Short mmCIF file of C-alpha atoms and ligand atoms in Angstrom, two decimals:
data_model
loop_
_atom_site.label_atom_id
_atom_site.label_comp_id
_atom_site.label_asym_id
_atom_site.label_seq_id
_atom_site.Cartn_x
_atom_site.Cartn_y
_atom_site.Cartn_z
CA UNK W 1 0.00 0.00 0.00
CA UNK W 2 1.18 3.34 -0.40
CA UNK W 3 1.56 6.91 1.34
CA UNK W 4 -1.73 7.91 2.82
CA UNK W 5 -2.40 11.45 2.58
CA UNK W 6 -4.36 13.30 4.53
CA UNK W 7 -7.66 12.46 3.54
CA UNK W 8 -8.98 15.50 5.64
CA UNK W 9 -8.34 17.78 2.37
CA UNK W 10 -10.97 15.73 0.95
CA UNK W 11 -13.61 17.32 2.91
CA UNK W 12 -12.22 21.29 1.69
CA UNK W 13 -14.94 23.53 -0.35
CA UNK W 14 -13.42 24.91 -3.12
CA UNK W 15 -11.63 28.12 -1.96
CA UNK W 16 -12.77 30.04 -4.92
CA UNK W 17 -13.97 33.26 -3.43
CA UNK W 18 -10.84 35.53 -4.28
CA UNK W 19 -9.77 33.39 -7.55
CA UNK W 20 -13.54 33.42 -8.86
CA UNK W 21 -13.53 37.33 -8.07
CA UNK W 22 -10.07 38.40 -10.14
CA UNK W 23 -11.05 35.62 -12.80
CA UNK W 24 -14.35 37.91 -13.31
CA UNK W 25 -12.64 40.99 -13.08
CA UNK W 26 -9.73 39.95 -15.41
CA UNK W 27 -12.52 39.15 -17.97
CA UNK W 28 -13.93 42.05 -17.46
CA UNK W 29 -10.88 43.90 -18.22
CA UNK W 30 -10.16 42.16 -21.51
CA UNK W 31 -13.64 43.02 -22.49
CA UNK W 32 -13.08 46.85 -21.16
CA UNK W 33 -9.29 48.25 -21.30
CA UNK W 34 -10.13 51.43 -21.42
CA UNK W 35 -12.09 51.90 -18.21
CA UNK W 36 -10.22 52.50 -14.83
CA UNK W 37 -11.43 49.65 -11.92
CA UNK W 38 -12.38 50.63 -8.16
CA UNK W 39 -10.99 47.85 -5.83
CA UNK W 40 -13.11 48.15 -2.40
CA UNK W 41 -12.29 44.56 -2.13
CA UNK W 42 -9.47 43.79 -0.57
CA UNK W 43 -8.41 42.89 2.71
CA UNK W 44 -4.98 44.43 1.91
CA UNK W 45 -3.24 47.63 3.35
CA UNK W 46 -1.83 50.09 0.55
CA UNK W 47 -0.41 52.67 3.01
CA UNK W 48 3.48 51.69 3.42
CA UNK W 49 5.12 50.76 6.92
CA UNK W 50 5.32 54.06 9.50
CA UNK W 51 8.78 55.92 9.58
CA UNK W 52 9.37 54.08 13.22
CA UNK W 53 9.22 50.82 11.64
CA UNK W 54 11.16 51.80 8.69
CA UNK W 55 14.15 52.97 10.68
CA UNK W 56 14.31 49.98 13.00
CA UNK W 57 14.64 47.61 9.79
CA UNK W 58 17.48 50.03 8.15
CA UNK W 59 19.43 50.15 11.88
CA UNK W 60 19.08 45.84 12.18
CA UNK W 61 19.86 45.65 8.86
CA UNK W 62 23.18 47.02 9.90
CA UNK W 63 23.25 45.22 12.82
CA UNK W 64 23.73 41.90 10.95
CA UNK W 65 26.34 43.95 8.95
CA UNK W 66 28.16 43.86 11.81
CA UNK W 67 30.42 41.17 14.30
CA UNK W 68 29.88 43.04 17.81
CA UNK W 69 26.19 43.60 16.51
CA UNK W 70 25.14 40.54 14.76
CA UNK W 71 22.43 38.16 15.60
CA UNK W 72 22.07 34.51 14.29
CA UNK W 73 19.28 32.50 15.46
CA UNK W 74 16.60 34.45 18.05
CA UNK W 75 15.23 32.92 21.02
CA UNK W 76 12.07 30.90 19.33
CA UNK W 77 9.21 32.47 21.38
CA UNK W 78 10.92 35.94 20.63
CA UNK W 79 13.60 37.92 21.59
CA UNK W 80 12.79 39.53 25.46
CA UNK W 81 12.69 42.95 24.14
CA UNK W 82 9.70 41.83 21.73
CA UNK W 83 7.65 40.02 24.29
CA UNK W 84 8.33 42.75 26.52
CA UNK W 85 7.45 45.52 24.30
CA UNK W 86 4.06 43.48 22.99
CA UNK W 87 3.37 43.31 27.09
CA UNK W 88 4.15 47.28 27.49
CA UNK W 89 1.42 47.43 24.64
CA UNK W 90 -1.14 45.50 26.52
CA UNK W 91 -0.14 47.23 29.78
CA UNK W 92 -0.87 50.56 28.62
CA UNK W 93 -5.08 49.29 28.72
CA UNK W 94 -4.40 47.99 32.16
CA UNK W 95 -3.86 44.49 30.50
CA UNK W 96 -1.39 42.78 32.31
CA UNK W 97 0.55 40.04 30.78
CA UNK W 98 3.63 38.07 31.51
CA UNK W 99 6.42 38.59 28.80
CA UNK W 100 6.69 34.72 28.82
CA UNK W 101 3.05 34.47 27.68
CA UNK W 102 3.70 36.39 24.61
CA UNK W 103 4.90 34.42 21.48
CA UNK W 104 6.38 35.84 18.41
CA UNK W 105 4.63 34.60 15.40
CA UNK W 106 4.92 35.37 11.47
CA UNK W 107 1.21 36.34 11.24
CA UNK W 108 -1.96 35.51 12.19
CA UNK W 109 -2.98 33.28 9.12
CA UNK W 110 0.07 30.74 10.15
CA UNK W 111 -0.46 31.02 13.90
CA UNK W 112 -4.28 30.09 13.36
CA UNK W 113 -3.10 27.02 11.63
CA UNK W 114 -0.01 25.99 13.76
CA UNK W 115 -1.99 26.15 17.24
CA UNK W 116 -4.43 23.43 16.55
CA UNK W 117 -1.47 21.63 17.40
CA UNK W 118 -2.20 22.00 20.94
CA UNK W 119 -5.74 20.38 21.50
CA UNK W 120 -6.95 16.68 19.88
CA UNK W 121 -8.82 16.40 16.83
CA UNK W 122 -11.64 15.01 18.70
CA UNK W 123 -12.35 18.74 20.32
CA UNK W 124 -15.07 20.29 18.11
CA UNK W 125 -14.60 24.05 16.51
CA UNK W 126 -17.02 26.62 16.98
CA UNK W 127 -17.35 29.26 14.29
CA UNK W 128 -19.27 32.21 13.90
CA UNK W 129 -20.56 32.53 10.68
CA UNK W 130 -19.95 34.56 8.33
CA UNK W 131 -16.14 34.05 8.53
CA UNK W 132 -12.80 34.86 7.94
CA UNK W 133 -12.15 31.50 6.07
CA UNK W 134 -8.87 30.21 7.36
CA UNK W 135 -10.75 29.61 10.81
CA UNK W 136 -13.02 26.70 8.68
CA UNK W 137 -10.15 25.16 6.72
CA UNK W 138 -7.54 24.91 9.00
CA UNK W 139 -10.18 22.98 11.18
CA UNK W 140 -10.85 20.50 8.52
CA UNK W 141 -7.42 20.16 7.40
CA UNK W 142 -7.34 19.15 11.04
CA UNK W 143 -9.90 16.94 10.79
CA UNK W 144 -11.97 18.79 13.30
CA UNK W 145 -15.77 18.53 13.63
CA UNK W 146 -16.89 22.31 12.58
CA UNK W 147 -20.35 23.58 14.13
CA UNK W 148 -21.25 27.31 12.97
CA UNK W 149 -23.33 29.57 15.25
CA UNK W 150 -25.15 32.57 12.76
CA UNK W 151 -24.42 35.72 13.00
CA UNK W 152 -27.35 38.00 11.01
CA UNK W 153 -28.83 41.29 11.99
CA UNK W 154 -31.08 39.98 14.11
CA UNK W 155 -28.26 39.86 16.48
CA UNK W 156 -26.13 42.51 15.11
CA UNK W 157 -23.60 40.20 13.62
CA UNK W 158 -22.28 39.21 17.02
CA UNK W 159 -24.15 35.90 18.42
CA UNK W 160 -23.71 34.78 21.99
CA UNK W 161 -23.54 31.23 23.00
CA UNK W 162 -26.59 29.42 23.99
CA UNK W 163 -27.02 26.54 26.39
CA UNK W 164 -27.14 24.05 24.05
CA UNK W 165 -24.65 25.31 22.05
CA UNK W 166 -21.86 22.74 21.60
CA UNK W 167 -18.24 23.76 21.17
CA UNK W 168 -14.46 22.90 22.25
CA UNK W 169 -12.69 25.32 20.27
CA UNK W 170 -14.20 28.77 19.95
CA UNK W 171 -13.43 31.17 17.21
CA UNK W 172 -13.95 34.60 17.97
CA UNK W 173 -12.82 37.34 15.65
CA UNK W 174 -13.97 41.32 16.88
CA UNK W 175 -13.60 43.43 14.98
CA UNK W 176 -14.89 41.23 12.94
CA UNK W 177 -13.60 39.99 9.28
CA UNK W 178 -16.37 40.50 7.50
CA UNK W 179 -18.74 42.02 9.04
CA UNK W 180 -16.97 45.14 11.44
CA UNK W 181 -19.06 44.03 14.06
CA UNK W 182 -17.16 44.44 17.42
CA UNK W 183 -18.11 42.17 21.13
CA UNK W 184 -19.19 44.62 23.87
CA UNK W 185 -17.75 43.78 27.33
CA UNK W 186 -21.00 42.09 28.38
CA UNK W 187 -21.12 40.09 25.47
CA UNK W 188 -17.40 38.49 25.57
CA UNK W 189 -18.14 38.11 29.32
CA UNK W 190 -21.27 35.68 28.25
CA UNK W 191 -18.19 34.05 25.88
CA UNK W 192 -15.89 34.03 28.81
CA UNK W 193 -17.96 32.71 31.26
CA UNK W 194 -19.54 29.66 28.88
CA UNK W 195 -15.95 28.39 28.13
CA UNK W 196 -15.14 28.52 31.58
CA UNK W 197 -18.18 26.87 32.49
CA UNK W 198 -17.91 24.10 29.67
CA UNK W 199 -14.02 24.04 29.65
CA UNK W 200 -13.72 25.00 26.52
CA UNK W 201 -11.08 27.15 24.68
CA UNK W 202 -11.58 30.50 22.60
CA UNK W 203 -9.26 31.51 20.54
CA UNK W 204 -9.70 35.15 20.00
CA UNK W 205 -8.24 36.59 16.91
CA UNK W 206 -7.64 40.57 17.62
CA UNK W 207 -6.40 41.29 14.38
CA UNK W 208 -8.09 44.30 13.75
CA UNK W 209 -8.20 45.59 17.61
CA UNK W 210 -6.24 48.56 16.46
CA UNK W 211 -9.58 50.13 14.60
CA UNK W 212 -11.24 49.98 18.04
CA UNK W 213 -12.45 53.46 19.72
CA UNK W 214 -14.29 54.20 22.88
CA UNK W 215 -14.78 51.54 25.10
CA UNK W 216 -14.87 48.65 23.51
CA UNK W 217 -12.48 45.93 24.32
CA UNK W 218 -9.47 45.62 22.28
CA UNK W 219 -8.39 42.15 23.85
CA UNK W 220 -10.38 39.22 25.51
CA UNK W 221 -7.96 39.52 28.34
CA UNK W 222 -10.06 42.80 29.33
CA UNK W 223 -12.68 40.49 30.26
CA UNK W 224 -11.91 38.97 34.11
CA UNK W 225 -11.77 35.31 33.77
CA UNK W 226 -10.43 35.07 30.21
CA UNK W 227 -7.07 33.92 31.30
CA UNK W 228 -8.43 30.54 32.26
CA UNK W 229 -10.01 29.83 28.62
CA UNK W 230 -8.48 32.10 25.73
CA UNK W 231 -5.72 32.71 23.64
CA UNK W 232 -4.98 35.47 21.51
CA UNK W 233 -4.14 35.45 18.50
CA UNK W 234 -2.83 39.38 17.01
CA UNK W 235 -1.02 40.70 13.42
CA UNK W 236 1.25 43.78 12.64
CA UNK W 237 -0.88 43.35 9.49
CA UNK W 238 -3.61 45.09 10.22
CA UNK W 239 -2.39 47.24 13.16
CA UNK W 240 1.02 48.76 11.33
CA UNK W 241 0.47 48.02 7.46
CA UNK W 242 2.80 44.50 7.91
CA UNK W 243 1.15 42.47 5.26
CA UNK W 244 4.08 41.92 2.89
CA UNK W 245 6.28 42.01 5.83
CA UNK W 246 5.07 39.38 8.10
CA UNK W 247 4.82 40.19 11.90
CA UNK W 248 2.46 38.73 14.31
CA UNK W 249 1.89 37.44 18.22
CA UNK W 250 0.02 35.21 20.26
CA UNK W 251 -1.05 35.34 24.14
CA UNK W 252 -1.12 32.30 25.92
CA UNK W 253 -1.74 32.94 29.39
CA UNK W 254 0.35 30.76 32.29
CA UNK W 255 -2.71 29.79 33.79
CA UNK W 256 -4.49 28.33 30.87
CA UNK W 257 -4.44 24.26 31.49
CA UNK W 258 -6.73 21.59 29.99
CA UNK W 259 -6.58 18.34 32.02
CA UNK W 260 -3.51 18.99 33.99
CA UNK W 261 -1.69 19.93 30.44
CA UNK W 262 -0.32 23.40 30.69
CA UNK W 263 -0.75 25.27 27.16
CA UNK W 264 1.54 27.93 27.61
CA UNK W 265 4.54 24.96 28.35
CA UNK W 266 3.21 23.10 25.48
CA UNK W 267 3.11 26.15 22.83
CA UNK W 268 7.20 26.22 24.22
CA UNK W 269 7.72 22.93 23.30
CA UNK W 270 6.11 23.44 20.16
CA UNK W 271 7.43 26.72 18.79
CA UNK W 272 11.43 25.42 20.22
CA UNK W 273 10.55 22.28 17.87
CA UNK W 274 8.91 23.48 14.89
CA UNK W 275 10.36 26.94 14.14
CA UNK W 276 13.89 28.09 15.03
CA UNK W 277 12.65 31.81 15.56
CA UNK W 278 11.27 34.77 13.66
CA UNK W 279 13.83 37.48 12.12
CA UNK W 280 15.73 39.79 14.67
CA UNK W 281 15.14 42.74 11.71
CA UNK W 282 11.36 42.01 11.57
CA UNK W 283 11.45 41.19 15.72
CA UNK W 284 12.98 45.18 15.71
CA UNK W 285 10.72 46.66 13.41
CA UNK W 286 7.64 45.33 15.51
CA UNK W 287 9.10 47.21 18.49
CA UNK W 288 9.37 50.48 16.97
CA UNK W 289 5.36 49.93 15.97
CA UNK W 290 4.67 49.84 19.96
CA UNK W 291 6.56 52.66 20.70
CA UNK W 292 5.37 56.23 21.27
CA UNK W 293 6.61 57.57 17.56
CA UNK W 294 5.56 53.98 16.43
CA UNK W 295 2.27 53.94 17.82
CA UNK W 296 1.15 57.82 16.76
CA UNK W 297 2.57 57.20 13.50
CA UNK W 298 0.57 53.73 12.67
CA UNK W 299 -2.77 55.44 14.50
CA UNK W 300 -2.13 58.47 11.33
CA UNK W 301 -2.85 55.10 9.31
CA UNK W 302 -5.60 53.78 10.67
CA UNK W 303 -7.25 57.32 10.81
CA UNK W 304 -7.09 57.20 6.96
CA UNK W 305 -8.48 54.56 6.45
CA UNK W 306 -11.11 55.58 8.75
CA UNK W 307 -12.33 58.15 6.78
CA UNK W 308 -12.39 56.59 3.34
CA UNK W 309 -14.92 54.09 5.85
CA UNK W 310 -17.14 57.43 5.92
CA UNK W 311 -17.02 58.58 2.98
CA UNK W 312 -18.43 54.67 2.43
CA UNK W 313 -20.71 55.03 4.91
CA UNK W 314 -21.63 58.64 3.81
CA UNK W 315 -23.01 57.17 0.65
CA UNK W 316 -24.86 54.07 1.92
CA UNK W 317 -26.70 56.17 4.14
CA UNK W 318 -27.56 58.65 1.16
CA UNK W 319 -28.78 55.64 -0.49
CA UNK W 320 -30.69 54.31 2.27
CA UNK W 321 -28.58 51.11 2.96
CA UNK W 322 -28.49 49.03 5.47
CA UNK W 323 -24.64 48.55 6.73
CA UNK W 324 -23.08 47.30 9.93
CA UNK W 325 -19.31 48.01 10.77
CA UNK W 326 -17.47 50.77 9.74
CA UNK W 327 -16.51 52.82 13.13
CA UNK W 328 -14.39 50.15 14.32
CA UNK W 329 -13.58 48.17 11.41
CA UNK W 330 -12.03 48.48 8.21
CA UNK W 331 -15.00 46.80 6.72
CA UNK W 332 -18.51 48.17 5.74
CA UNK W 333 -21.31 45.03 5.47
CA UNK W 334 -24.16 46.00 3.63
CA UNK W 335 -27.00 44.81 2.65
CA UNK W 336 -27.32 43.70 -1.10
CA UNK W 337 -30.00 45.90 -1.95
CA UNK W 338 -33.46 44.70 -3.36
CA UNK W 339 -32.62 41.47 -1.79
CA UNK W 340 -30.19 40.69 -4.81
CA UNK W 341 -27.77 37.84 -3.90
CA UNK W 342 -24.24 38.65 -3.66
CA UNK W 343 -22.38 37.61 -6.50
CA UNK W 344 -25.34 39.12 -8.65
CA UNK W 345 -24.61 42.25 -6.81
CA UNK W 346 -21.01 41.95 -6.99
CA UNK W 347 -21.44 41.69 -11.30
CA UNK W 348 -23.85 44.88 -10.80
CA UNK W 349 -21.22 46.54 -9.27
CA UNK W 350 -18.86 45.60 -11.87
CA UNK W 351 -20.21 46.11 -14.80
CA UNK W 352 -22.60 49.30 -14.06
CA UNK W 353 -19.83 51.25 -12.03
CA UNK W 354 -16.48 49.46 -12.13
CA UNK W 355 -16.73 49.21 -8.11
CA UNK W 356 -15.25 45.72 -6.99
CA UNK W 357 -16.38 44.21 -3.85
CA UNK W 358 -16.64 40.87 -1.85
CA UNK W 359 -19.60 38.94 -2.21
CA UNK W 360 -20.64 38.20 1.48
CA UNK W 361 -21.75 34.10 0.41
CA UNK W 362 -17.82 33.99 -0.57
CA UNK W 363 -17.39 33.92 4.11
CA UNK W 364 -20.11 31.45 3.96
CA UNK W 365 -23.82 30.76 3.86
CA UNK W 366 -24.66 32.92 6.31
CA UNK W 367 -23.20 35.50 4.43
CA UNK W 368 -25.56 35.25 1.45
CA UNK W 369 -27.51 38.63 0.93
CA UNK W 370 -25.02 40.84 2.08
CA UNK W 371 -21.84 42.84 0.41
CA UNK W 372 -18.13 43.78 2.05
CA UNK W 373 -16.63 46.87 1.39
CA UNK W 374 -13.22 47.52 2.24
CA UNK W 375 -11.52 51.31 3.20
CA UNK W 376 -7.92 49.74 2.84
CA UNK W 377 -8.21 51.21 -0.63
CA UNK W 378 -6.47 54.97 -1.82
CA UNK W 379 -9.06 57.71 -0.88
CA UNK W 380 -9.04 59.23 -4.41
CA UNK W 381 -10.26 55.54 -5.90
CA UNK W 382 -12.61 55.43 -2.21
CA UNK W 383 -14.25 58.71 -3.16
CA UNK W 384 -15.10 58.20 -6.82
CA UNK W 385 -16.61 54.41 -5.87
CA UNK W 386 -18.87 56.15 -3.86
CA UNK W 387 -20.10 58.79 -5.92
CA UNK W 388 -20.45 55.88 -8.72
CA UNK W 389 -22.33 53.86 -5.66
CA UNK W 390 -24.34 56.88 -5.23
CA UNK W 391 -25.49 57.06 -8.67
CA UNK W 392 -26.47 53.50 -9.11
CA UNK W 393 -28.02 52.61 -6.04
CA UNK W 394 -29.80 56.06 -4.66
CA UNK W 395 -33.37 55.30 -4.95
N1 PLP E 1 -7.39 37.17 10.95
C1 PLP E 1 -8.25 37.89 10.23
C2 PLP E 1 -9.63 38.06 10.74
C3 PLP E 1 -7.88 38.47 9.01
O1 PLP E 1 -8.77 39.16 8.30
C4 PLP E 1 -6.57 38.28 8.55
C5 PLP E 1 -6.12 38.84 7.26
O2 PLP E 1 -6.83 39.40 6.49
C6 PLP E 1 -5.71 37.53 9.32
C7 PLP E 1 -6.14 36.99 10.51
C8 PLP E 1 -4.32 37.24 8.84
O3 PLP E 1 -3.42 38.16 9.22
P1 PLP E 1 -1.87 37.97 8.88
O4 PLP E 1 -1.56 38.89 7.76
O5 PLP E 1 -1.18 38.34 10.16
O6 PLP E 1 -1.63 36.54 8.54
#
C-alpha cells in the first residue's frame, strides 16, 4: 500500500472566493481596457510601513552587517525585548501580561493554523458565521468537527452562546472579518464565562483591535476570567500596514491548562521544535510599531483609512442602505440591496460602475444577501466608488 495522505483535504470547499472574483474581473478587463477599476475589495493595506518601523529595519539591517552587533538564530518564542514591548502594549489598557506568555509569530494566518497543534482532533470548533475562512479550513485540514453559530442582523452580527450550544474550540474574531461588528464587554463576558463553564477554549483573533475606539475591548484579556479559557491570536498586518512584511503574536496565558496539560509549556515545546525563531530585523521593526513615535505614526494610518470608511458610509446612508461596521472596522457590510444575492450584486457593481467588492456568500452561507466593502483602498479611488455607488443605487 502506499503513502496515505491526509484524507482530511478531501472534505475542503473549493476556496474560490478571491480566484472566482479576479477571474471575473480579469474578464472584465479584456472586455473593457479602457475603463479605470475601483478595488473596495481587498483585505490588503496600501499605506506603506510608518517611519518608526522603517528605521528599526534600516538600523538591524546594519546590525547583521556587523560582528559586535550581529544576531544569528533568536530565542524561538521571541527575543525579550519583543515580548516585553508586545506586554508594554497590553499594559498601557491595564492588561497585564507576563512577557513569557507572549509568542512571536509570522502572522496571524500561520499562527491560526499551527496552534491546533495544541488540543486533539476530537475537540469540536465553533465558528461564527460569516467568517474569515482560514478559521473553517484549517479545522478540517485538522480533521476537526466544525459547528457554525449565525451571526445575522437579528443579532447585530455578534451571536452569543446558547445553552445548548456545543463547542471545544471557539473562534472569535472582533472586529470582525467580515462584518466590522465588534463584542461589547458584556457580550465576551457571556463568551468568557460559557468556556469557563464548559471548559472549553476560545481563541480570539484581535487582528483588527487597532480600529477599536471608545470603550470597547481591544483584547479578551479585558474580560476577568479570560485567562483561564483564551488565547490570543494578534497581526502587525492590520495594526502597522505589515502584510508583505510578516509580523504577528500570540497570548497564551500561564494559567491556561486543559486536564492537567499546561498550554503555555506546550506552545514552548512546540514553537522550540517546529520553528527556530522569527527574524531579529522584523522582531525590531515590531518594536518600533509599539513605541510612542511607532504607535502615533501607525494610528495616522488607521485614521485614513477611517475616513475613506465614511465617505463609504456617507453614501450608503444617502442611499438608504443598510450597513453594519465601519466605526471600528475596516470593513462596511451591507445589505445587497433589493434582496439581490451577492455575487449578482457583486457583477452589478462591476459592470454598471467598475466598483469591486466581496460577495458576502464567498465567508459562507450565512453570508448570502449581504456585500463587504473595504476602506484599505487609496481615498481618491474610495471617493469616486462612492459617488459611482451613489449614482447607481440612490433610490
Ligand atoms: N485574521 C483575520 C480576521 C484576518 O482578516 C486576517 C487577514 O486578512 C488575518 C487573521 C491574517 O493576518 P496575517 O496577515 O497576520 O496573517
Amino acid at each position: 500500500m502506499s503513502l496515505k495522505p491526509n484524507g482530511n483535504y478531501r472534505n475542503l470547499k473549493e476556496s474560490y472566493l478571491f480566484f472566482h472574483i479576479s477571474k471575473k474581473v480579469e474578464a472584465y478587463r479584456k472586455e473593457h481596457p479602457e475603463l479605470p477599476l475601483y478595488r473596495l475589495g481587498i483585505g490588503d493595506v496600501s499605506r506603506p510601513l510608518c517611519d518608526a518601523a522603517i528605521q528599526a529595519l534600516h538600523a538591524a539591517v546594519d546590525d547583521q552587517a556587523e560582528e559586535k552587533t550581529f544576531r544569528g538564530y533568536t530565542p524561538e518564542c521571541g527575543i525579550p525585548e519583543f515580548r516585553e514591548a508586545v506586554a508594554g502594549y497590553y499594559g498601557r489598557r491595564g492588561v497585564t501580561t507576563d512577557p513569557e506568555e507572549i509568542f512571536v509569530s509570522s502572522g496571524a494566518s500561520d499562527e491560526l493554523g499551527d496552534i491546533l497543534d495544541l488540543f486533539d482532533a476530537s475537540s469540536a470548533a465553533l465558528i461564527t458565521q460569516p467568517a474569515y475562512p482560514a478559521y473553517v479550513d484549517a479545522s478540517i485540514m485538522a480533521g476537526r468537527k466544525v459547528n457554525f453559530l449565525t451571526a445575522c442582523p437579528e443579532n447585530d452580527f455578534l451571536p452569543l452562546p446558547g445553552e445548548d450550544t456545543e463547542a471545544d474550540l471557539i473562534y472569535l474574531c472582533s472586529p470582525s472579518n467580515p462584518t466590522g461588528a465588534v463584542y461589547n464587554h458584556e457580550q465576551l463576558r457571556e463568551w468568557v464565562d460559557y468556556a469557563n463553564r464548559r471548559g472549553a477554549v476560545i481563541l480570539f483573533d484581535a487582528a483588527y483591535e487597532a480600529f477599536v475606539e471608545g470603550d470597547l475591548p481591544h483584547s479578551i484579556f479585558e474580560i476577568p476570567g479570560a485567562r483561564t479559557c483564551a488565547i490570543e491570536i494578534c497581526s502587525f498586518s492590520k495594526t502597522a500596514g505589515f502584510t508583505g512584511t510578516r509580523l504577528g503574536y500570540t497570548v497564551i496565558p500561564k494559567e491556561l491548562e486543559r486536564e492537567g496539560m499546561n498550554l503555555n509549556a506546550m506552545w514552548v515545546r512546540n514553537r522550540t521544535t517546529k520553528t527556530n525563531g522569527i527574524s531579529y530585523i522584523l522582531q525590531k521593526a515590531g518594536i518600533a510599531v509599539f513605541t510612542e513615535d511607532g504607535l502615533r505614526q501607525v494610528k495616522e494610518s488607521i485614521d485614513h483609512y477611517k475616513k475613506n470608511a465614511r465617505v463609504l458610509m456617507s453614501a450608503l446612508d444617502e442611499c438608504g442602505i443598510r450597513y453594519w461596521g465601519g466605526r471600528n472596522a475596516p470593513y462596511i457590510w451591507m445589505a445587497c440591496p433589493d434582496g439581490m444575492k451577492s455575487w449578482d450584486f457583486f457583477d452589478l457593481m462591476l459592470n454598471e460602475i467598475q466598483v469591486i467588492g466581496t460577495p458576502g456568500e464567498g465567508f459562507g452561507e450565512a453570508g448570502e444577501g449581504f456585500f463587504r466593502l473595504s476602506s484599505f483602498g487609496k481615498p481618491e479611488d474610495t471617493v469616486i466608488a462612492a459617488e459611482r455607488m451613489k449614482k447607481l443605487l440612490k433610490r
